[in-house]
Coordinates of C-alpha atoms in Angstrom, one line a residue:
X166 CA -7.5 -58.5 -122.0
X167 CA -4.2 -60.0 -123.2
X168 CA -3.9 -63.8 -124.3
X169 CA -3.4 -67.0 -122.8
X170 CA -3.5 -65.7 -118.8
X171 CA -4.7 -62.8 -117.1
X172 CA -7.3 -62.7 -114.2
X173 CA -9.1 -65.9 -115.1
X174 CA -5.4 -68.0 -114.8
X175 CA -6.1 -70.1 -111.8
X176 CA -2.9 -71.8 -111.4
X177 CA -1.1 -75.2 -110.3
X178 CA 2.4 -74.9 -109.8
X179 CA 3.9 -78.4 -110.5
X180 CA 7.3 -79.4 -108.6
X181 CA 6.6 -76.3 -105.9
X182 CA 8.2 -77.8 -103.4
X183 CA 10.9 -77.8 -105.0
X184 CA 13.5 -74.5 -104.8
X185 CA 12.9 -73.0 -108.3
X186 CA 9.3 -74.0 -107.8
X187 CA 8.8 -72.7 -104.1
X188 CA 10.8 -69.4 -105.9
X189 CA 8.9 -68.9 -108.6
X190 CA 5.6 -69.4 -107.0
X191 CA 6.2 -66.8 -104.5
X192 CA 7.2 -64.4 -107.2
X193 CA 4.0 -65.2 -109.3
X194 CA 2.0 -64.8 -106.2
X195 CA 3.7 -60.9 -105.4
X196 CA 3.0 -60.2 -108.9
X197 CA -0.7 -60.8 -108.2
X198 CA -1.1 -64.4 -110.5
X199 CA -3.7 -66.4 -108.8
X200 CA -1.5 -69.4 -107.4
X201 CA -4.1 -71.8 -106.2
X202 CA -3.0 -75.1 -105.9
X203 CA 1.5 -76.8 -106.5
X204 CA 2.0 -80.5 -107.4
X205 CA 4.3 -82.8 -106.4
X206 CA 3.7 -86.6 -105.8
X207 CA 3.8 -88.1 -102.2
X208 CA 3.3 -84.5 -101.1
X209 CA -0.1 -84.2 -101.0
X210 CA -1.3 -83.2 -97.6
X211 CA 1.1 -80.1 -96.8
X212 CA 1.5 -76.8 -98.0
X213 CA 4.3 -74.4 -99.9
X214 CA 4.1 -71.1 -97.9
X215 CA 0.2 -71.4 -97.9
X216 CA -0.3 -72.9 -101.0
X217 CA -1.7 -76.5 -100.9
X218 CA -0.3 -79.2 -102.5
X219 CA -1.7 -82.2 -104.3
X220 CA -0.5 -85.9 -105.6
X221 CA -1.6 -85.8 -109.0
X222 CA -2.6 -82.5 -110.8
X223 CA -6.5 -84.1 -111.7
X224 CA -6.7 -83.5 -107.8
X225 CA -5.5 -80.1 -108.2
X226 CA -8.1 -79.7 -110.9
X227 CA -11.3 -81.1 -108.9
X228 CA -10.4 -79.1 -105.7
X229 CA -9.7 -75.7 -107.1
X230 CA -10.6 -75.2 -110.1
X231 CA -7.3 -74.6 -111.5
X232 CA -7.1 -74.2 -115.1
X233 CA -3.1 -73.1 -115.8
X234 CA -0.4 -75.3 -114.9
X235 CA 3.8 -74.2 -114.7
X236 CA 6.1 -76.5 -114.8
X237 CA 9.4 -76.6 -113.0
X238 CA 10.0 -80.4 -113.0
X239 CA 13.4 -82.1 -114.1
X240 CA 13.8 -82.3 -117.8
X241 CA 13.7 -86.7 -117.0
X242 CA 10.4 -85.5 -115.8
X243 CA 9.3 -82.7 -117.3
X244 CA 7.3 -84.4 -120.6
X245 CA 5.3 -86.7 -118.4
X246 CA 4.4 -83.8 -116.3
X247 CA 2.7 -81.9 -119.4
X248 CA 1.2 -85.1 -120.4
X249 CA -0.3 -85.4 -117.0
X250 CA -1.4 -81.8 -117.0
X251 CA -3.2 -81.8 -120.4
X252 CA -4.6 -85.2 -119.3
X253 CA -6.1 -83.3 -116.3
X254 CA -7.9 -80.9 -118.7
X255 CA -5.2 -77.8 -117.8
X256 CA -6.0 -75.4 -120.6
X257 CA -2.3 -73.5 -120.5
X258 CA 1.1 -75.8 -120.0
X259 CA 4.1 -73.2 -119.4
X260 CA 7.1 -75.6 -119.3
X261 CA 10.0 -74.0 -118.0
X262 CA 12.2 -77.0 -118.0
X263 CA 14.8 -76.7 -120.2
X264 CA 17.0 -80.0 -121.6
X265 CA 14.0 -82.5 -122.7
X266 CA 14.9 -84.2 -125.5
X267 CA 13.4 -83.7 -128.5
X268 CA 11.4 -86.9 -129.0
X269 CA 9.9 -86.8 -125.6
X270 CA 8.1 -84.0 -126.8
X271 CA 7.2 -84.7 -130.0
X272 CA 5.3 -87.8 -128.1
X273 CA 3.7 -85.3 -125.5
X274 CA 2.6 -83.0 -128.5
X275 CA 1.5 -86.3 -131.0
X276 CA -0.4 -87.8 -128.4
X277 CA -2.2 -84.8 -127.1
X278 CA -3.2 -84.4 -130.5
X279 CA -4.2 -88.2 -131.4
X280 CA -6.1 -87.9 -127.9
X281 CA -8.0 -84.3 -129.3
X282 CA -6.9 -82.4 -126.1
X283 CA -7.8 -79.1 -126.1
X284 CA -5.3 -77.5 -123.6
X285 CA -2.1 -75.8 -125.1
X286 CA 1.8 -75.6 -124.1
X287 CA 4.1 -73.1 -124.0
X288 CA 7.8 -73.9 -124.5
X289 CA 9.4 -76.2 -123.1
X290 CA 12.6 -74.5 -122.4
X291 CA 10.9 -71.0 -122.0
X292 CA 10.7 -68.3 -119.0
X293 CA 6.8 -68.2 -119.4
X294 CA 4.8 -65.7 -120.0
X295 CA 2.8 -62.0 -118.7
X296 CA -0.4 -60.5 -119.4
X297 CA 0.5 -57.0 -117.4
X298 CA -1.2 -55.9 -114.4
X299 CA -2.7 -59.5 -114.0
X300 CA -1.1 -62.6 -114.5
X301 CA 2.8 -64.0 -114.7
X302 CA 3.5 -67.4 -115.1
X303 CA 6.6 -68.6 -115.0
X304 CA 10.0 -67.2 -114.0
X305 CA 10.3 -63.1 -116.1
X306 CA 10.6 -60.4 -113.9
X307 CA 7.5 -58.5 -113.3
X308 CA 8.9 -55.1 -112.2
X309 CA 10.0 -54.2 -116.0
X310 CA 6.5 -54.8 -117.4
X311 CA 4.1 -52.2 -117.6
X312 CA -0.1 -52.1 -119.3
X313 CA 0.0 -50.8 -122.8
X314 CA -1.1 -51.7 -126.5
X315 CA 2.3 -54.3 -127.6
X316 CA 1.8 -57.6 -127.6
X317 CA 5.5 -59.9 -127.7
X318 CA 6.7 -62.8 -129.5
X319 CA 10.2 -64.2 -128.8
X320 CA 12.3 -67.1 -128.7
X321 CA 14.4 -65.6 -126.4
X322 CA 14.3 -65.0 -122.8
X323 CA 16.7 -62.4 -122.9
X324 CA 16.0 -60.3 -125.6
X325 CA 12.0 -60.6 -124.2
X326 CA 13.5 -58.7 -121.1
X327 CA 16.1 -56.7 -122.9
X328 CA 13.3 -55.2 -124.9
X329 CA 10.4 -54.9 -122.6
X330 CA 12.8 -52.7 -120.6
X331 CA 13.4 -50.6 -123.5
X332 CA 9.7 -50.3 -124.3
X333 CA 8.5 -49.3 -120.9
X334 CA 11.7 -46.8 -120.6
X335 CA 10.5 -45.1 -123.6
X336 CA 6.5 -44.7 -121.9
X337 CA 5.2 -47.8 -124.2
X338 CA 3.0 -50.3 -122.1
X339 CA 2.8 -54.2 -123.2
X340 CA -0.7 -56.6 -123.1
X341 CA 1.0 -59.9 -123.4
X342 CA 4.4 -60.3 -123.5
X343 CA 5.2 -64.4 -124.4
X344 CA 8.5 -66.5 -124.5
X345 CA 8.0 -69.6 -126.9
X346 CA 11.5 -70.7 -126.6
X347 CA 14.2 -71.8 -128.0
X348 CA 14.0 -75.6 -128.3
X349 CA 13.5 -77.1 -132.2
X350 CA 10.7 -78.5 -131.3
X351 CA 7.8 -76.6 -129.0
X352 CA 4.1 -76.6 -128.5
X353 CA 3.0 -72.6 -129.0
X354 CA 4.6 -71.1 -132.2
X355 CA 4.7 -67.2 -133.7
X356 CA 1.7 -68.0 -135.8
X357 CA -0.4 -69.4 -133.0
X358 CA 0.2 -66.0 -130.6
X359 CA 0.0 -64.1 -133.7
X360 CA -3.8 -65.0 -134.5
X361 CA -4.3 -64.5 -130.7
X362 CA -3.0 -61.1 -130.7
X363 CA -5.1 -60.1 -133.8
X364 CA -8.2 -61.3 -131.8
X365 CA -7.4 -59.2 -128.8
X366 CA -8.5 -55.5 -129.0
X367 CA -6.2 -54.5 -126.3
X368 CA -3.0 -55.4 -128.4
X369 CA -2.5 -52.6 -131.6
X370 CA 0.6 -53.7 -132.4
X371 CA 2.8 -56.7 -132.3
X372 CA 6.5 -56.9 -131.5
X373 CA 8.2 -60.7 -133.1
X374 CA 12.0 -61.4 -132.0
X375 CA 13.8 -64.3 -133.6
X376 CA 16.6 -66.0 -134.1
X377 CA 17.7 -68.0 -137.0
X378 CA 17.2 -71.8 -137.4
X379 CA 14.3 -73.3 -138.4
X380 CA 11.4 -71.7 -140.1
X381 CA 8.9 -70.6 -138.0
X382 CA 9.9 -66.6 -138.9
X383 CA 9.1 -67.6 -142.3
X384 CA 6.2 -69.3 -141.4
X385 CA 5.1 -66.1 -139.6
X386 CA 5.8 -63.9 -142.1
X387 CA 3.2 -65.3 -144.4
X388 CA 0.7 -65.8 -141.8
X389 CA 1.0 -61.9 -141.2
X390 CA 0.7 -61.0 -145.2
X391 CA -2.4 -63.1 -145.3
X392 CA -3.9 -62.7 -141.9
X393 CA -2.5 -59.9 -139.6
X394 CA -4.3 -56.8 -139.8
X395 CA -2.4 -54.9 -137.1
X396 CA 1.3 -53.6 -137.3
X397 CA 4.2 -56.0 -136.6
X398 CA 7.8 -55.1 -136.0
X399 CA 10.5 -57.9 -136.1
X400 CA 13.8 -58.5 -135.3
X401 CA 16.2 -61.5 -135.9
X402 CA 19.2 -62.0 -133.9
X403 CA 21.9 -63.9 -134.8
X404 CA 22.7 -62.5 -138.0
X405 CA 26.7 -63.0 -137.8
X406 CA 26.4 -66.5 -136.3
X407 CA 28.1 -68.7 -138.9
X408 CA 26.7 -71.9 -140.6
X409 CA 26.7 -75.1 -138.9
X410 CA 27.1 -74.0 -135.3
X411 CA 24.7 -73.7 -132.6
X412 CA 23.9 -70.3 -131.2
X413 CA 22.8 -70.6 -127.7
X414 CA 19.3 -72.4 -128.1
X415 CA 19.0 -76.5 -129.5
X416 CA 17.0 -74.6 -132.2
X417 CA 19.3 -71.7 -133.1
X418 CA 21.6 -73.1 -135.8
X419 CA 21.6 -72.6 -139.7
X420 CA 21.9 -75.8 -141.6
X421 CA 22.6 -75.6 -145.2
X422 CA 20.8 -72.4 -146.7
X423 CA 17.8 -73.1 -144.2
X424 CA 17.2 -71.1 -141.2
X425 CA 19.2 -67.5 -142.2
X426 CA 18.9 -64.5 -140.5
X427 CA 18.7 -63.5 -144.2
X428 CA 16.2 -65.7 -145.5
X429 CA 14.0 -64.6 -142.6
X430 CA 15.0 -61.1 -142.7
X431 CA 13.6 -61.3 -146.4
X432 CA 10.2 -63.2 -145.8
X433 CA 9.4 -60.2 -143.1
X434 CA 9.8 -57.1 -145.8
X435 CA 7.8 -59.2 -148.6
X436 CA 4.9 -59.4 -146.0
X437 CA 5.8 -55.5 -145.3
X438 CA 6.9 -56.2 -141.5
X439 CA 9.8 -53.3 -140.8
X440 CA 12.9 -55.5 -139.6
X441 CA 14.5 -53.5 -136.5
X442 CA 18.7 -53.5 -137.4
X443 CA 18.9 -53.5 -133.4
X444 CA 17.5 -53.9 -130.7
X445 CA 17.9 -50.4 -130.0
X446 CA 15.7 -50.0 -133.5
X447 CA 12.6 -51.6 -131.7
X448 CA 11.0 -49.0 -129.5
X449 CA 11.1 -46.4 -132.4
X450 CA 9.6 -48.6 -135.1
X451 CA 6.9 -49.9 -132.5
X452 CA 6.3 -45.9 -131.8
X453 CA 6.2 -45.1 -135.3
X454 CA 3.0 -47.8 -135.5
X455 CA 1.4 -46.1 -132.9
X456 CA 1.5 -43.3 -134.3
X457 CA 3.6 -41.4 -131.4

């Protein structure tokens, strides 16, 4: 089953024509995602390798159905486009785009949310997400994923890949595998995919990667001691980054004695989540939940 895609994701691929759009819609498409409509205005009419394109995305909506959207717009353009797609009644924004500034999308989240819209986003500044064996959208590489029972969190792009590679190296299959990103600000947090994972009964256990800044880890962590009833295993990188400077991601940067890898490190063990030491850690701990 997974969360968020699979083999009901009907999806419009906004700015296909251009090159990372046109890319990464023919790699969704090999990986079997049902690509059914790109976006791009004063390009309705033609096609992207078979794939028609529309003005607006409410046209994409009305002629095929399309329910997902990914975004590979530039970052000037990139908050308007989720607007336009939530707007249009897409139920799953995957924003690639990476360098929107912050208080474009706090408008795109505020007035989604003044406007009760029920559709959701991922990211920005993410690399999208997998459900395995049915639907990728965005721009991770499908080969390295294989069906299982671990559903992943991360803020990172990377460390997604780094340890999905591990995982399915060591025999140990994923459902969903999801990149939030990094940004300070983003639409789909740890506790949101973290009540979706406990509703899915193909996900048994639940692998969270971090970082430090901000608080969503410790956010997390109490969701999972009041309302996770399957194993998690975490990790939080960034553990010898010193205070003050930014680490990589807009969000990734401990100010004052907010945001630690310690203080995070900390909320997991109180809510009884085993903290991996390494990455290398992960694939044992996750097998120790499943009992292997």
């Amino acid at each position: 089953m997974g969360i968020f895609v699979g083999e009901h994701t009907r999806l419009v691929v906004q700015g296909i024509t251009g090159r990372e759009g046109r890319f990464h819609a023919g790699r969704m498409k090999e990986y079997g995602t049902n690509v059914v409509a790109g976006m791009t205005p004063g390009r309705g009419g033609t096609d992207v390798d078979g794939v028609p394109v529309y003005d607006t995305v409410l046209e994409a909506v009305k002629e095929t159905g399309a329910n997902t959207s990914c975004i590979f717009v530039p970052a000037s353009a990139a908050a308007d486009a989720a607007s336009e797609a939530l707007a249009a009644g897409i139920e799953t924004v995957v924003c690639i785009t990476e360098g929107i500034p912050t208080l474009d999308v706090m408008s795109v989240l505020d007035a989604a949310k003044a406007q009760a819209l029920k559709g959701r986003i991922i990211g920005p500044n993410c690399p999208g997400l997998v459900t395995c064996g049915k639907a990728l959208v965005g721009i991770m590489p499908g080969n390295i994923f294989t069906p299982g029972p671990v559903g992943l969190i991360s803020r990172s792009g990377t460390l997604t890949y780094e340890v999905v590679n591990l995982l399915t190296s060591k025999g140990i299959g994923q459902s969903t595998c999801i990149g939030v990103g990094g940004d300070p600000i983003i639409g789909t947090n740890f506790v949101d995919c973290l009540a979706e994972f406990e509703r899915d009964p193909e996900t048994r256990v639940v692998v969270l990667i971090g970082e430090i800044g901000g608080q969503d880890e410790e956010d997390a962590a109490a969701f999972i001691k009041d309302n996770v009833s399957k194993p998690v295993v975490a990790f939080v990188s960034g553990r010898t980054a010193p205070p003050g400077k930014r680490m990589g991601h807009a969000g990734a940067i401990v100010s004052g004695s907010m945001g630690t890898a310690e203080s995070k490190v900390r909320a997991f063990r109180e809510a009884g989540v085993p903290v991996a030491d390494s990455i290398a850690d992960i694939a044992d701990l996750v097998a120790k939940a499943l009992g292997r």
